[in-house]
Amino acid sequence: MAVQAEHDRAVLARLLGRDPVLHAYQLGDLDDFFWPYTSWFRRGEQVALLYHGVDPPTLLAFATAADTAALRVLLTQVAPLLPARLYAHLSPGLTDALAGTFRIDAGGRHHRMALTDPARLAAVTPAGVPLTAADLPSLRELYAHAYPGNWFDERMLDTGQYLGVREGGELVAVAGVHVFSPAYKVAALGNVTTHPSWRGRGLGAAVVAALCARLRESVTHVTLNVKADNATAVRLYERVGFTRFADYDEWTLTALAG
């Protein structure tokens, strides 16, 4: 069975929808908002996504333990078709499929978490107001101080799913999304941070709780990615009802000289 390009969103939604938390980011990328920046590869029931709306492009390939071997075969077949340099988010056990084609540099273990106990949101006093494009200067300034090097797609402000907390007119905490898809019932939190001068006061939990409550009005699965060694962030998310669902690794791939 050979790998093939897949252009049918209904087929992809069916395959990815079997595990909507594991594949939340890919399901979100089926939306018109992201679809033009995607290339999809399928082999049987296995799917991999190359998202080329960022530089370098990013490969997403996630599998349960039972599906790892089959997805590894897909990646082996698709490796020669990939760009010479890219980033990759891969379930554990998949990198050997790419090792003969790319130099692989580790970017770190991450947890995929999901909001499984939304009742905990009620234990946190929510805070935050919706941000718009008019807030971009303040948002960029906050990220420069509190979250340098983060991946922030300014277009995501158009979703209306970025909330911020201001103190004395200054934006001091924010929570947003990397994915928001009412059509596919998934969302993924992202770009969550608090200004260093305001940490330790519960603002992060407050704005995350407010955003989760807002997201649950239109989606079924609220997810996020967090670095495994970021214990502070993991505790914050657990406090508001998230639990660890799966692990994956981030890698930088550079084509080997021919």
Short mmCIF file of C-alpha atoms in Angstrom, two decimals:
data_model
loop_
_atom_site.label_atom_id
_atom_site.label_comp_id
_atom_site.label_asym_id
_atom_site.label_seq_id
_atom_site.Cartn_x
_atom_site.Cartn_y
_atom_site.Cartn_z
CA MET A 1 0.00 0.00 0.00
CA ALA A 2 1.47 3.34 -1.07
CA VAL A 3 1.13 6.70 0.61
CA GLN A 4 -1.14 9.16 -1.19
CA ALA A 5 -2.02 12.83 -1.00
CA GLU A 6 -5.43 13.26 0.57
CA HIS A 7 -7.64 16.22 -0.41
CA ASP A 8 -10.99 15.08 0.93
CA ARG A 9 -11.76 16.83 4.21
CA ALA A 10 -14.59 14.43 4.97
CA VAL A 11 -12.20 11.47 4.80
CA LEU A 12 -9.65 13.24 6.98
CA ALA A 13 -12.30 14.29 9.51
CA ARG A 14 -13.49 10.69 9.79
CA LEU A 15 -10.00 9.32 10.35
CA LEU A 16 -8.84 12.03 12.74
CA GLY A 17 -12.16 12.18 14.55
CA ARG A 18 -11.64 8.68 15.92
CA ASP A 19 -9.34 10.30 18.51
CA PRO A 20 -10.21 14.02 18.61
CA VAL A 21 -7.93 14.89 21.53
CA LEU A 22 -4.84 13.27 20.04
CA HIS A 23 -5.60 14.87 16.68
CA ALA A 24 -7.09 18.17 17.86
CA TYR A 25 -4.56 20.33 16.05
CA GLN A 26 -4.99 18.44 12.79
CA LEU A 27 -8.78 18.56 13.03
CA GLY A 28 -8.58 22.31 13.56
CA ASP A 29 -6.43 22.63 10.46
CA LEU A 30 -9.29 21.25 8.36
CA ASP A 31 -11.05 24.60 8.83
CA ASP A 32 -11.00 27.11 5.99
CA PHE A 33 -8.84 29.31 8.23
CA PHE A 34 -5.87 26.89 7.97
CA TRP A 35 -6.78 24.51 5.13
CA PRO A 36 -4.92 26.45 2.38
CA TYR A 37 -1.67 26.02 4.33
CA THR A 38 -1.93 22.24 4.67
CA SER A 39 -0.74 19.16 2.78
CA TRP A 40 -2.09 15.79 3.90
CA PHE A 41 -0.63 12.32 3.46
CA ARG A 42 -2.59 9.12 4.02
CA ARG A 43 -1.76 5.45 3.98
CA GLY A 44 -4.76 3.35 4.85
CA GLU A 45 -6.10 4.64 8.15
CA GLN A 46 -2.98 6.65 9.03
CA VAL A 47 -2.64 10.39 8.40
CA ALA A 48 0.22 12.90 8.59
CA LEU A 49 -0.03 16.66 8.09
CA LEU A 50 2.55 19.08 6.72
CA TYR A 51 1.56 22.58 7.78
CA HIS A 52 3.37 25.16 5.66
CA GLY A 53 1.86 28.33 7.09
CA VAL A 54 5.01 28.77 9.20
CA ASP A 55 8.73 28.83 8.49
CA PRO A 56 10.02 26.19 8.64
CA PRO A 57 6.99 24.02 7.81
CA THR A 58 5.80 21.68 10.55
CA LEU A 59 5.05 17.97 10.24
CA LEU A 60 2.39 16.56 12.59
CA ALA A 61 2.10 12.79 13.00
CA PHE A 62 0.45 11.27 16.06
CA ALA A 63 -0.45 7.67 16.81
CA THR A 64 -1.61 5.46 19.62
CA ALA A 65 0.70 2.61 20.57
CA ALA A 66 -1.37 0.24 18.43
CA ASP A 67 -0.97 2.44 15.35
CA THR A 68 2.69 3.42 15.71
CA ALA A 69 4.05 0.75 13.34
CA ALA A 70 1.60 1.66 10.58
CA LEU A 71 2.26 5.38 10.89
CA ARG A 72 6.00 4.68 10.83
CA VAL A 73 5.58 3.06 7.42
CA LEU A 74 3.71 6.14 6.16
CA LEU A 75 6.49 8.45 7.34
CA THR A 76 9.16 6.28 5.73
CA GLN A 77 7.37 6.56 2.40
CA VAL A 78 6.67 10.29 2.66
CA ALA A 79 10.16 11.30 3.90
CA PRO A 80 11.62 11.88 0.40
CA LEU A 81 8.73 14.24 -0.41
CA LEU A 82 9.28 16.54 2.57
CA PRO A 83 11.10 19.90 2.55
CA ALA A 84 14.84 19.94 3.20
CA ARG A 85 14.28 21.61 6.56
CA LEU A 86 11.24 21.38 8.77
CA TYR A 87 9.99 21.10 12.31
CA ALA A 88 8.13 18.00 13.48
CA HIS A 89 5.71 17.04 16.24
CA LEU A 90 5.80 13.25 16.48
CA SER A 91 4.48 10.58 18.80
CA PRO A 92 7.28 8.61 20.48
CA GLY A 93 8.75 5.83 18.36
CA LEU A 94 8.42 7.50 14.96
CA THR A 95 11.75 9.23 14.39
CA ASP A 96 13.51 6.14 13.06
CA ALA A 97 11.24 6.38 10.01
CA LEU A 98 12.94 9.67 9.11
CA ALA A 99 16.49 8.97 10.29
CA GLY A 100 17.75 7.81 6.90
CA THR A 101 16.62 11.02 5.23
CA PHE A 102 17.13 13.71 7.87
CA ARG A 103 19.45 14.77 10.64
CA ILE A 104 17.19 14.85 13.67
CA ASP A 105 17.76 17.37 16.46
CA ALA A 106 15.68 17.12 19.61
CA GLY A 107 13.38 19.94 20.66
CA GLY A 108 11.96 18.34 23.79
CA ARG A 109 9.19 16.19 25.21
CA HIS A 110 5.70 17.71 25.43
CA HIS A 111 2.42 16.68 27.01
CA ARG A 112 -0.91 16.81 25.23
CA MET A 113 -3.46 17.71 27.90
CA ALA A 114 -7.25 17.84 27.72
CA LEU A 115 -9.90 19.50 29.83
CA THR A 116 -11.48 16.45 31.45
CA ASP A 117 -12.79 17.95 34.71
CA PRO A 118 -14.44 21.26 33.78
CA ALA A 119 -16.09 21.41 37.21
CA ARG A 120 -12.74 22.66 38.50
CA LEU A 121 -13.16 25.84 36.49
CA ALA A 122 -15.77 26.94 39.04
CA ALA A 123 -13.12 26.95 41.77
CA VAL A 124 -11.21 29.73 39.99
CA THR A 125 -12.48 33.30 39.72
CA PRO A 126 -12.31 33.98 35.97
CA ALA A 127 -10.81 37.16 34.57
CA GLY A 128 -10.14 38.59 31.14
CA VAL A 129 -11.76 40.52 28.32
CA PRO A 130 -11.64 39.71 24.60
CA LEU A 131 -8.67 41.13 22.70
CA THR A 132 -8.80 42.43 19.14
CA ALA A 133 -6.35 43.60 16.50
CA ALA A 134 -6.30 46.95 18.29
CA ASP A 135 -4.55 45.20 21.19
CA LEU A 136 -1.69 43.89 19.05
CA PRO A 137 0.92 46.44 20.23
CA SER A 138 0.21 45.62 23.88
CA LEU A 139 0.17 41.90 23.13
CA ARG A 140 3.49 41.99 21.30
CA GLU A 141 5.02 43.93 24.18
CA LEU A 142 3.75 41.41 26.74
CA TYR A 143 5.11 38.46 24.75
CA ALA A 144 8.49 40.21 24.35
CA HIS A 145 8.78 40.47 28.13
CA ALA A 146 7.05 37.31 29.27
CA TYR A 147 7.18 34.78 26.43
CA PRO A 148 9.99 35.58 23.97
CA GLY A 149 10.26 33.22 21.05
CA ASN A 150 6.69 31.97 21.30
CA TRP A 151 4.76 31.05 18.17
CA PHE A 152 1.96 33.57 17.72
CA ASP A 153 -0.18 33.78 14.60
CA GLU A 154 -1.72 37.24 14.75
CA ARG A 155 -4.61 36.05 12.59
CA MET A 156 -5.88 34.03 15.53
CA LEU A 157 -7.10 37.23 17.17
CA ASP A 158 -9.84 37.17 14.55
CA THR A 159 -11.33 34.10 16.28
CA GLY A 160 -12.31 36.23 19.26
CA GLN A 161 -10.73 33.64 21.52
CA TYR A 162 -7.91 35.71 23.03
CA LEU A 163 -8.58 37.06 26.51
CA GLY A 164 -6.41 39.52 28.42
CA VAL A 165 -6.18 40.97 31.91
CA ARG A 166 -5.18 44.60 32.34
CA GLU A 167 -3.88 46.29 35.45
CA GLY A 168 -3.48 50.05 35.41
CA GLY A 169 -4.03 50.03 31.67
CA GLU A 170 -1.20 47.55 31.09
CA LEU A 171 -1.82 44.10 29.60
CA VAL A 172 -0.37 41.73 32.20
CA ALA A 173 -1.85 38.29 31.39
CA VAL A 174 -3.24 36.60 28.31
CA ALA A 175 -4.62 33.26 27.15
CA GLY A 176 -5.36 32.46 23.53
CA VAL A 177 -5.72 29.62 21.06
CA HIS A 178 -3.64 27.87 18.45
CA VAL A 179 -6.73 26.06 17.19
CA PHE A 180 -10.40 26.98 17.37
CA SER A 181 -12.89 25.02 15.29
CA PRO A 182 -16.58 24.94 16.18
CA ALA A 183 -17.10 22.93 12.98
CA TYR A 184 -14.91 20.08 14.24
CA LYS A 185 -15.62 20.76 17.94
CA VAL A 186 -11.98 21.21 18.99
CA ALA A 187 -9.84 23.97 20.45
CA ALA A 188 -6.24 24.14 21.61
CA LEU A 189 -5.03 26.74 24.07
CA GLY A 190 -1.85 28.62 23.25
CA ASN A 191 0.18 31.76 23.90
CA VAL A 192 -0.68 31.70 27.59
CA THR A 193 1.53 33.93 29.72
CA THR A 194 1.68 36.41 32.59
CA HIS A 195 4.05 39.35 32.90
CA PRO A 196 6.94 38.41 35.23
CA SER A 197 6.05 41.26 37.59
CA TRP A 198 2.54 39.86 38.05
CA ARG A 199 3.23 36.16 38.43
CA GLY A 200 2.21 34.30 41.55
CA ARG A 201 -1.11 36.15 41.89
CA GLY A 202 -3.34 33.64 40.13
CA LEU A 203 -3.83 35.69 36.98
CA GLY A 204 -2.75 32.83 34.72
CA ALA A 205 -5.33 30.45 36.16
CA ALA A 206 -7.98 33.18 36.09
CA VAL A 207 -7.58 34.01 32.40
CA VAL A 208 -7.25 30.33 31.40
CA ALA A 209 -10.44 29.51 33.32
CA ALA A 210 -12.27 32.36 31.61
CA LEU A 211 -11.12 31.24 28.17
CA CYS A 212 -12.00 27.59 28.80
CA ALA A 213 -15.52 28.55 29.86
CA ARG A 214 -15.84 30.64 26.70
CA LEU A 215 -14.52 27.84 24.45
CA ARG A 216 -16.85 25.24 25.93
CA GLU A 217 -19.79 27.20 24.58
CA SER A 218 -18.89 26.11 21.05
CA VAL A 219 -16.49 23.13 21.19
CA THR A 220 -16.45 19.72 22.84
CA HIS A 221 -12.72 19.12 23.28
CA VAL A 222 -10.42 21.75 24.81
CA THR A 223 -6.78 20.71 24.58
CA LEU A 224 -3.27 22.14 24.84
CA ASN A 225 0.41 21.31 24.46
CA VAL A 226 2.88 22.04 27.25
CA LYS A 227 6.56 21.29 27.69
CA ALA A 228 6.96 18.28 29.96
CA ASP A 229 9.56 20.05 32.11
CA ASN A 230 7.38 23.14 32.65
CA ALA A 231 6.09 22.00 36.03
CA THR A 232 4.56 25.38 36.87
CA ALA A 233 2.41 25.41 33.75
CA VAL A 234 1.40 21.76 34.18
CA ARG A 235 0.23 22.48 37.75
CA LEU A 236 -1.75 25.50 36.55
CA TYR A 237 -3.56 23.46 33.91
CA GLU A 238 -4.22 20.60 36.33
CA ARG A 239 -5.69 23.12 38.76
CA VAL A 240 -8.38 24.15 36.28
CA GLY A 241 -9.25 20.60 35.20
CA PHE A 242 -6.77 19.46 32.55
CA THR A 243 -5.18 16.02 32.61
CA ARG A 244 -2.30 14.52 30.67
CA PHE A 245 -3.57 12.60 27.65
CA ALA A 246 -0.49 11.72 25.58
CA ASP A 247 3.15 12.63 25.07
CA TYR A 248 4.90 13.70 21.90
CA ASP A 249 8.33 15.03 20.95
CA GLU A 250 9.33 18.06 18.94
CA TRP A 251 12.23 17.81 16.49
CA THR A 252 14.11 19.86 13.94
CA LEU A 253 14.71 17.91 10.73
CA THR A 254 17.46 18.77 8.25
CA ALA A 255 17.91 16.76 5.05
CA LEU A 256 21.10 14.72 4.87
CA ALA A 257 23.47 15.53 2.04
CA GLY A 258 22.83 13.36 -1.00
#
